[in-house]
Coordinates of C-alpha atoms in Angstrom, one line a residue:
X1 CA 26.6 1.6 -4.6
X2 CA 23.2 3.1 -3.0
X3 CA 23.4 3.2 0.7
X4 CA 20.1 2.4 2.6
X5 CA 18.9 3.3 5.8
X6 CA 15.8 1.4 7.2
X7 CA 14.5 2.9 10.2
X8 CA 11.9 0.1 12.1
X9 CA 13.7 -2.8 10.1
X10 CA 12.3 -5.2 12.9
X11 CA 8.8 -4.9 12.0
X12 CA 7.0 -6.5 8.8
X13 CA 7.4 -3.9 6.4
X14 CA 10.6 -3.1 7.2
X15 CA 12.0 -7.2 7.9
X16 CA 9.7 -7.9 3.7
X17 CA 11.9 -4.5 2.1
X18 CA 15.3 -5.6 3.8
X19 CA 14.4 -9.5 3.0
X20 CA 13.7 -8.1 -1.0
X21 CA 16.9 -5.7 -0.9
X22 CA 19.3 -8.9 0.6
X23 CA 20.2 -10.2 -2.9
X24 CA 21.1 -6.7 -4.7
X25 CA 24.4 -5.8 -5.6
X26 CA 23.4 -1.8 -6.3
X27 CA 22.3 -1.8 -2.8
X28 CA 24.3 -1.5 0.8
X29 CA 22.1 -1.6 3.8
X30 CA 23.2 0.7 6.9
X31 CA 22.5 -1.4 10.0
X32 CA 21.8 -0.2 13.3
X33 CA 22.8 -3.2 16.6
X34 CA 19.7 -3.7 18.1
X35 CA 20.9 -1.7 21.4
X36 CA 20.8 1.3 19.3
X37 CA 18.0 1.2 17.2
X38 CA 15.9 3.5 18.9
X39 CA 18.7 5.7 20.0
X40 CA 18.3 9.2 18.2
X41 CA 21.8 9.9 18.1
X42 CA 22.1 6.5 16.3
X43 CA 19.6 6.9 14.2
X44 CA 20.5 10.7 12.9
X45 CA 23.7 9.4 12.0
X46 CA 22.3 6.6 9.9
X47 CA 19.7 8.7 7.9
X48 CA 22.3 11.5 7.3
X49 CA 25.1 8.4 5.7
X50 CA 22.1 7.3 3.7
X51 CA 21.4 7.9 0.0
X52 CA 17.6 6.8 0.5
X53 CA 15.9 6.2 4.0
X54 CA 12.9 4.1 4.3
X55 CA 10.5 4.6 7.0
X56 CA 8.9 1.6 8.7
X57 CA 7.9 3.4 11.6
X58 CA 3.9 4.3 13.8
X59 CA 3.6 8.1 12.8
X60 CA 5.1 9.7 15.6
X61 CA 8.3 8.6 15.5
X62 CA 8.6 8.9 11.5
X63 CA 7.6 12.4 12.5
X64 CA 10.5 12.5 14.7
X65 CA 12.7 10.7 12.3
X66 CA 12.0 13.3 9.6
X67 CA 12.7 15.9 12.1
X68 CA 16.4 13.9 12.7
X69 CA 16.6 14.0 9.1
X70 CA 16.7 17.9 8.9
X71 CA 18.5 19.3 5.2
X72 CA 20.4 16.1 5.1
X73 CA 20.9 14.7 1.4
X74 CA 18.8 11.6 1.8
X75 CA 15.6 10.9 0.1
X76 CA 12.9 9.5 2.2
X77 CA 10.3 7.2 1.9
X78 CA 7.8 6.7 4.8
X79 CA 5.3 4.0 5.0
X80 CA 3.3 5.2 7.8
X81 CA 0.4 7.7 7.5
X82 CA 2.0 11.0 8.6
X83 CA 2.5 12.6 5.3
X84 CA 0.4 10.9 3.0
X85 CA -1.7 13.6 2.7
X86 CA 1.0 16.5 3.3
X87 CA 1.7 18.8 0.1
X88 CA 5.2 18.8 0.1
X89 CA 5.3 15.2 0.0
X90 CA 5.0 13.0 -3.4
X91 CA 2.2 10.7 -3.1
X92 CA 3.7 6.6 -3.5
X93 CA 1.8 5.1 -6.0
X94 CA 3.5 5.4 -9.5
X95 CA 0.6 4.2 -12.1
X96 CA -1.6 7.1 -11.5
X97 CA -1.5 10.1 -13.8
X98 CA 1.8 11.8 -13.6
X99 CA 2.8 10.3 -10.5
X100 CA 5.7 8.6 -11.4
X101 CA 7.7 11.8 -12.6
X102 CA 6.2 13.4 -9.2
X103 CA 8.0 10.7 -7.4
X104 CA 11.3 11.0 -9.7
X105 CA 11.8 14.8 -8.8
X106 CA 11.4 14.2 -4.9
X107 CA 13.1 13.9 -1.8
X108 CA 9.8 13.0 0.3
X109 CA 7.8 10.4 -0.6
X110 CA 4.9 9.2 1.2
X111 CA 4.1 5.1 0.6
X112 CA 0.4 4.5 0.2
X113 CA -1.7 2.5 2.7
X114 CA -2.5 -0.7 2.4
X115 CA -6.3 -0.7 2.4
X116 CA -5.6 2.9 0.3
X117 CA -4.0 1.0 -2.4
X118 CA -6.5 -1.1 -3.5
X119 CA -9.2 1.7 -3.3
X120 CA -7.5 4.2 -4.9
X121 CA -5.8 1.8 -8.0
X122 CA -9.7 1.3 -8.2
X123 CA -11.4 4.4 -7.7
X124 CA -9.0 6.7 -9.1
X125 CA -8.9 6.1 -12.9
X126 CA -12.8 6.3 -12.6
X127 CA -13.4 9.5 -11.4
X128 CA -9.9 10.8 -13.2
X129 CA -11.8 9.8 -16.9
X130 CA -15.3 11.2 -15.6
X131 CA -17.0 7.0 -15.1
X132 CA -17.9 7.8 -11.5
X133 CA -18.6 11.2 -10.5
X134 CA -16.6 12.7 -7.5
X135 CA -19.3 13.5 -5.5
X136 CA -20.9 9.9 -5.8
X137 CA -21.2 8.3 -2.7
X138 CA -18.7 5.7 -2.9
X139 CA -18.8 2.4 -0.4
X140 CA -16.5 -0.3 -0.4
X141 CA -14.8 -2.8 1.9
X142 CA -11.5 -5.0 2.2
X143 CA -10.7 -8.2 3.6
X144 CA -7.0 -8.7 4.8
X145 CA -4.3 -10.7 6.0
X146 CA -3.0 -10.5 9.8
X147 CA 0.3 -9.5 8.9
X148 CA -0.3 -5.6 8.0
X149 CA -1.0 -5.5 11.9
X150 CA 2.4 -5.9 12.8
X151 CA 4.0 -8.2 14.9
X152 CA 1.4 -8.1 18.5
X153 CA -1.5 -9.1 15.6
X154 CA 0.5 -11.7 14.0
X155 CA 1.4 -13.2 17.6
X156 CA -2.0 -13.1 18.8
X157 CA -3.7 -15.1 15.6
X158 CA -0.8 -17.3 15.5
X159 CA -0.7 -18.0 19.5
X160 CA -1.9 -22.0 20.0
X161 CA -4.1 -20.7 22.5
X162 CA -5.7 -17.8 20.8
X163 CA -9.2 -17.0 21.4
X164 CA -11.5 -19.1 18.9
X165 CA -13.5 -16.4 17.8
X166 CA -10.0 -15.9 15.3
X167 CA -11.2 -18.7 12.9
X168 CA -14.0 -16.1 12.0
X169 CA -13.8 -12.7 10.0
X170 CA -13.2 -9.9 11.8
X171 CA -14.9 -6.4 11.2
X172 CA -13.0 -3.6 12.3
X173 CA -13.0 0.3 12.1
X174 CA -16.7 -0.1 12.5
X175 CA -16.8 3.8 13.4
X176 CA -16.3 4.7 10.2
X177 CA -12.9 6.6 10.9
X178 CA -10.4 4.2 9.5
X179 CA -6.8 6.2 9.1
X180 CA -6.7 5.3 5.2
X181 CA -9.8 7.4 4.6
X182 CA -8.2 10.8 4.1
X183 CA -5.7 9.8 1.4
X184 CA -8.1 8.2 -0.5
X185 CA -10.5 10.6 -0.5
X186 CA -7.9 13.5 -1.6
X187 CA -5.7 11.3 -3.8
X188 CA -9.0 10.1 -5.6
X189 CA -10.5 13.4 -5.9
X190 CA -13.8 12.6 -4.3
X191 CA -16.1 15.5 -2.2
X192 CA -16.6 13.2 0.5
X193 CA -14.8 10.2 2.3
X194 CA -16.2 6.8 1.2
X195 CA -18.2 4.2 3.3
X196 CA -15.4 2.2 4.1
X197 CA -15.6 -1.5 6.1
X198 CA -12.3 -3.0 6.6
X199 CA -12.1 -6.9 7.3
X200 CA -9.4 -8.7 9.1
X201 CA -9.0 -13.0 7.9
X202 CA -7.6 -15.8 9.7
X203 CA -4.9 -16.1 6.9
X204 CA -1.0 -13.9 7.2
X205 CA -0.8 -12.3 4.5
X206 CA -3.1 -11.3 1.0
X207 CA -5.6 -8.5 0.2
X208 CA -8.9 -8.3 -1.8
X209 CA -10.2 -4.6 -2.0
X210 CA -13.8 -4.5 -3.5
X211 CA -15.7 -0.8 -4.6
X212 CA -19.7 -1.4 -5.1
X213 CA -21.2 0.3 -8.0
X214 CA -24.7 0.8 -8.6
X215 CA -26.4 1.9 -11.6
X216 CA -22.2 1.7 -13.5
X217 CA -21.7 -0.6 -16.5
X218 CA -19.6 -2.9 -15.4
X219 CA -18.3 -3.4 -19.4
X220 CA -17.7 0.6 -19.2
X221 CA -15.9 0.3 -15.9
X222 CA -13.5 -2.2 -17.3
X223 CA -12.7 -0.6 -20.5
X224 CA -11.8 2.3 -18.4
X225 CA -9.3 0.9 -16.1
X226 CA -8.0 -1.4 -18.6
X227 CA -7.5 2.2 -20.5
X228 CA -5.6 3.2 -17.4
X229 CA -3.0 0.5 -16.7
X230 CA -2.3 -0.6 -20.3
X231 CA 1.3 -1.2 -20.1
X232 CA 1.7 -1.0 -16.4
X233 CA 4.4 -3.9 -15.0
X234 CA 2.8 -3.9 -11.5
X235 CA -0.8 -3.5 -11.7
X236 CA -3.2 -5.4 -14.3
X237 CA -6.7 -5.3 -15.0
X238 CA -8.2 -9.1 -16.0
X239 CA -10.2 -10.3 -18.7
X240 CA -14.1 -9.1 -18.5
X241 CA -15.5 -12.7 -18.0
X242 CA -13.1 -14.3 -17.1
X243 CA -13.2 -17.4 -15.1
X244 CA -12.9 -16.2 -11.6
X245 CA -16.2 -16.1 -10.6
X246 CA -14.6 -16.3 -6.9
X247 CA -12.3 -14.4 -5.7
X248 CA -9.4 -15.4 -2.9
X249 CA -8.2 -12.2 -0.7
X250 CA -4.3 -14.7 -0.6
X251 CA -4.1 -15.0 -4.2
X252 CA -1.2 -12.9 -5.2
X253 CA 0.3 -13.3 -1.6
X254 CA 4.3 -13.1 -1.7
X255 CA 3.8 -11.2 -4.9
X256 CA 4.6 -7.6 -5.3
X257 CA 2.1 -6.9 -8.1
X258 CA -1.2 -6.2 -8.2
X259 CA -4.5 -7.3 -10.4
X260 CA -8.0 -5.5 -11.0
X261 CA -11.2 -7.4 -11.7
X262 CA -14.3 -6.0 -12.5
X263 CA -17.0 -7.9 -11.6
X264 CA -20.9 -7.3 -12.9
X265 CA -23.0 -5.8 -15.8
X266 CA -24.8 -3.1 -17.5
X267 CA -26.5 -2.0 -14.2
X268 CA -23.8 -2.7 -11.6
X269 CA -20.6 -2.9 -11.4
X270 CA -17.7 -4.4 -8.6
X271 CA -14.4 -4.0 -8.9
X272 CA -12.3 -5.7 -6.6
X273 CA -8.4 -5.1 -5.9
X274 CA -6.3 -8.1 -4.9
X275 CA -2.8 -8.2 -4.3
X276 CA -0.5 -8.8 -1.0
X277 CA -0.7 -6.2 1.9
X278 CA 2.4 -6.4 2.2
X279 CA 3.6 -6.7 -1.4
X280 CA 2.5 -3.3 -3.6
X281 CA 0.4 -2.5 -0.3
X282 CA 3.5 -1.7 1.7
X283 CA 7.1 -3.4 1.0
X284 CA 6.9 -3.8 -2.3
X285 CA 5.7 -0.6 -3.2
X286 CA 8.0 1.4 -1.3
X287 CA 10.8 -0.4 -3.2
X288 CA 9.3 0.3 -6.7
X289 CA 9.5 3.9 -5.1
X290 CA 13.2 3.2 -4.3
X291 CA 13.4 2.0 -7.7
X292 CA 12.1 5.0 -9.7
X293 CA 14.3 7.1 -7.4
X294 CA 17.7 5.3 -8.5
X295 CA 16.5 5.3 -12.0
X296 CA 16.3 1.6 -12.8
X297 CA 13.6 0.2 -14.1
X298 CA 11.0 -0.8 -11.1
X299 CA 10.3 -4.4 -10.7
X300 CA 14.0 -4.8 -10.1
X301 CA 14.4 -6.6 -6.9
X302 CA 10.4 -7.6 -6.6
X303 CA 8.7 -11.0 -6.4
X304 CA 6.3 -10.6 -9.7

């Protein structure tokens, strides 16, 4: 029996990896009463019992929650952006080259971003096999679900008397400093940060990352990433052609998997990213994570 310790279990990721860990029998979950939950005594106590400790916490604290953790035995895996960009941490997303044996052999592992996720499944592969050069200057945008704003967001688009300008797309980070920028420009390998627009929808949950390409091959694009995630359980690449001409950010909400389309042809290319923000953009990811670490095989326990 594993014993986990989720530190932030009220908030979304935390309530999606307890809800996804309820019906496990490897798994016994180390529960805090709510009068304690941001005690630090409490909370040491909890991480140090703990075979694997998941994070659901804003930086500071998992900061301070690492720091609680000291040379206990527990392996960590923190989903907010404090270490995702830190050396001595493994970096969360398994089906990029090597990574998954990375993640094996460690005791820290930082979760990738939501936003990240898509853009690096994307960008990566293209720039690992030599498509898209690193120092291109990469732009790309993603349109999201309310939920991966936490529980004040979700509140505020789902309050009856919200303000109507909520039935419309929202553009956000619109000073080009968005928080997910540094990991994927180091996990991608790129000499500059991309153009990034991120996009917030009047729908909970659901994510649709897209990378413009000019002057790429969109046939050559494919073949790559197909190339790349032949084999994978948890991302796919679709059919060149297919019959999704549109694409719906919410398709593959509730899911923990993700899917790649490429979108163009011989003198641009798209490639778009969809999957849940919550699913293998937080939650869901962190448990395949959990999953590699115990040594069983990784969709156990997922929605795919």
């Amino acid at each position: 029996m594993t014993n986990i310790f989720i530190d932030g279990s009220a908030g979304t990721t935390g309530l999606r990896i307890a809800d996804r860990l309820a019906a496990r029998s490897d798994i016994s979950l180390i529960k805090l009463p709510e009068q304690l939950r941001k005690n630090n005594d409490a909370r040491a106590d909890a991480i140090h019992s703990a075979d694997i400790v998941f994070l659901c916490l804003p930086d500071a604290a998992a900061m301070e929650a690492v720091a609680l953790a000291g040379d206990a035995a527990a392996k960590i895996i923190d989903t907010s952006t404090a270490h995702r960009v830190n050396p001595d941490w493994a970096y969360g997303f398994p089906e990029l080259s090597g990574q998954r044996e990375k993640i094996a052999a460690s005791k820290r592992i930082a979760n990738p971003g939501c936003h990240a996720s898509g853009f690096i499944a994307s960008v990566y592969p293209l720039v690992a096999n030599g498509i898209v050069p690193a120092d291109f200057p990469l732009t790309a945008y993603s349109l999201t679900g309310y939920s991966g704003g936490g529980k004040n967001l979700i509140a505020e688009y789902e309050d009856g008397n919200r303000d109507i300008r909520h039935e419309s797309h929202r553009i956000y980070g619109t000073t080009l400093t968005h928080k997910h920028l540094p990991e994927m420009q180091k996990i991608c390998g790129l000499a500059q940060k991309p153009v990034f627009s991120p996009i917030l929808g009047d729908f909970y949950a659901g994510m649709a990352t897209s990378i413009l390409l000019p002057g790429f091959d969109a046939e050559k694009v494919w073949q790559c990433l197909a190339d790349h995630y032949a084999g994978q359980k948890l991302v796919s690449v679709a059919p060149l052609g297919g019959d999704e001409s549109v694409v719906y950010a919410s398709t593959l909400a509730g899911k923990d998997t993700m899917r790649i389309q490429v979108s163009g042809h011989s003198e641009q290319a798209m490639v778009t990213a969809i999957f849940d923000n919550l699913g293998k953009g937080a939650s869901g990811a962190a448990i395949q994570n959990m999953n590699i670490l115990l040594g069983v095989p990784e969709t156990t326990g997922l929605n795919i």
